[in-house]
Amino acid sequence: MSSSNINIKELAKTPPKLLPGHRHCPGCTTPIIVKLVLSIIDEPIVVVNATGCLQVGTSIFPYTSWLVPWIHNAFENAAATASGVEAAFKALKRRGAVSDDKVNVLVFGGDGGTYDIGFQSLSGMIERGHNVLYVLYDNEAYMNTGIQRSGGTPYGASTTTSPHGKLIPGKPQHKKPIADIVVAHKAPYVATATPAHWVDLINKVRKALTIEGPKFLHVLSPCPRGWRFDPSMSIEICRIAVDTCYFPLWEYERGTWRLTDRSLTIARNPTLKKPIDEFIKIQERYRHAVTEDLEIIKELQTYVDALWEDLLRRCLVRQ
Amino acid sequence: MSLSVVRALNGGEAVALAVRQCNVDVISAYPITPQTIIVERLSEYVANGETHAEYVNVESEHSALSVCMGAAAGGARTFTATSSQGLALMWELLYVTSGLRLPVVMAVVNRALSAPINIHCDHSDSMGARDSGWIQLYVENSQEAYDTIVQAYRVAEHSDIQLPVMVNLDGFHLSHTLERVNMMPDSTVSDFVGFRKHVKVKVEYLNHEVPAILDGHTPISLGIIALSDYYYEFKKMLIDAMERAKYVIKEVHDEYRRISGRGFGDGLVDLYRVDDADAALVVMGSASGTVKHVVRDLRGKGMKVGLIKLRSFRPFPYEELIKALSHVKAVGVMDRATSPGAYGAPLFNEMRNVFYDLDIKPTFINYVYGIGGRELEPTTVKQIFDDLLEAVKGVKPSTYVKYVGVRQ
């Protein structure tokens, strides 16, 4: 699709690049994100996938769901592998072995493969300036191994390795500000998105592809199993995450910060901003925060408010 | 035979020169002593436009190999180099490289593993990777390092093989020592290795054969998950490819001998005065030169001793070794690595195992030497031969595993 006006009916007609029949859980938002991202990317394309739910759920031999060239190497090296794919095209082009002028190299990595174990290789890829779009699908824990806490797990959430106990009320630390850290690398384009705000997501992917160098897209990927909510709520929960400013939508483009979509609307009309309770109360991973440890909600609210204020300052929005 | 030029090069420079001549597309490496000479020279070649290769300066050896894997999957010919801790950091990906059948070539400048940290030569780094599915070749001198890099690409990319190759050269002994190296003209090497060709695979969905690379268009999935119903078959295919590598290493070595005039035995093992020997030493790497020198001396004194230089450790040329050594009465196995808790070091274990089923077999004694760069003097080699010749006379050794030159 090349038109700037995105029409969902038109979008639905684009040939799928991730086929149905994969092994993802009902209500999983990750395949939705992948399909949305790929829907507007043309060949030549190479997808690099870090180890995780997406890789395991789509490539059980002898089957594959991928209708694009795809490689999975290991957990922590998707960014380095993508760097190699990009370098190969450059060198092969130089000696006339490929005819394509450029190739769209994409990474899909989860929060474990991005915030934690894959962070070094991501940092290296950005520092070297490879022309790669890195898409982080953030389901906020190691879901593939059974819901263990990661650097992307939010404060107070109960996971199997940060359980809510008598002494410790879930994860004691806040979420690592991964997208800000990528911005600090001076990457030319960094943005956040959710599959519920799909026009915003697609616009960001489209913009990213026009920019030379490393691009980073942080996409919230609610997980019904790990967050413990009804699978029918997956998209709704993305909306609530944005409405509460838990997960604001923004983009950073070569030094300029912008709020986008619903987050821009909220910035213009602060009465639309919902309390964090609304995000918390529909997730069983936060059940203890609603029934026992009421301080968790207060702490989260304070944290979210501070980040939102900071973001408004960066985006030069006055309230 | 083509016109070659003699240059004074150390092993690191010889490797870098060979890589420049081999039409390599992507180089990625991380500095580590004593490998660094290789990446410095390659960086200069790239900076001066003496190669079309893309050089990716990574933040770790783990990423160096990852870049090579991504690039090889994208169809490029790749090169990386490392030592010791760097190889240890790559360990996870060594298995992925061979499992994905990516023909990456890597120079390992052998160095001891920490702790205590030590920058000098032994083979504990590459021995730690012996079961990773990489072909492992060991070289004696800078000339062989140059020649083996050129051959490595033909072996790795052979349609029957498609496996990564590790070319091992001893840290400092070879990497930093100036030697005479015959280098062939660029065009001769280029003709010998060509550009990387891609094997084809049949994709059911497309119903035709396509090159097994990520070309940006063909929907190939590389790096899938295979569980208990298929994983074993993938591993068996890798084992079979490794077995086939024996004939390919020999074939490529023969062809190379024809264009260069140089060869190393049959390419797998190189024998020196073993035919009528009573006692022989099996050696890998630069110590072969020292042992050869001692053999020559002892032969002058009428002692029937010989040397088996093992060039290929993976695949392990057991048939060739049985053929070469069955008549020898005592075989000393020189290991430059240890295996704490095992009965003897890795090479000794494999050597003895190979001869187990023979009715008449040599006595095997393990000599562990050169650990952490401990010098191997010709006088020590002479003592080892004296020790072996006692066994030839029928004297039972006090122990079959001996740690040479260590203070107790």
PDB file of N, CA and C in Angstrom, chain A residues 11 75 139 212:
ATOM      1  N   LEU A  11      -6.547  -2.622   3.267  1.00  0.00           N
ATOM      2  CA  LEU A  11      -5.479  -3.299   3.997  1.00  0.00           C
ATOM      3  C   LEU A  11      -5.735  -4.804   4.072  1.00  0.00           C
ATOM      4  N   PHE A  75      18.569 -16.083  20.914  1.00  0.00           N
ATOM      5  CA  PHE A  75      17.736 -15.197  21.729  1.00  0.00           C
ATOM      6  C   PHE A  75      18.250 -13.752  21.698  1.00  0.00           C
ATOM      7  N   ASN A 139       5.361  -7.943  25.589  1.00  0.00           N
ATOM      8  CA  ASN A 139       4.283  -8.540  26.387  1.00  0.00           C
ATOM      9  C   ASN A 139       4.647  -8.567  27.868  1.00  0.00           C
ATOM     10  N   GLU A 212      16.705   6.477   6.641  1.00  0.00           N
ATOM     11  CA  GLU A 212      17.915   5.652   6.573  1.00  0.00           C
ATOM     12  C   GLU A 212      18.500   5.492   7.984  1.00  0.00           C
TER      13      GLU A 212
END
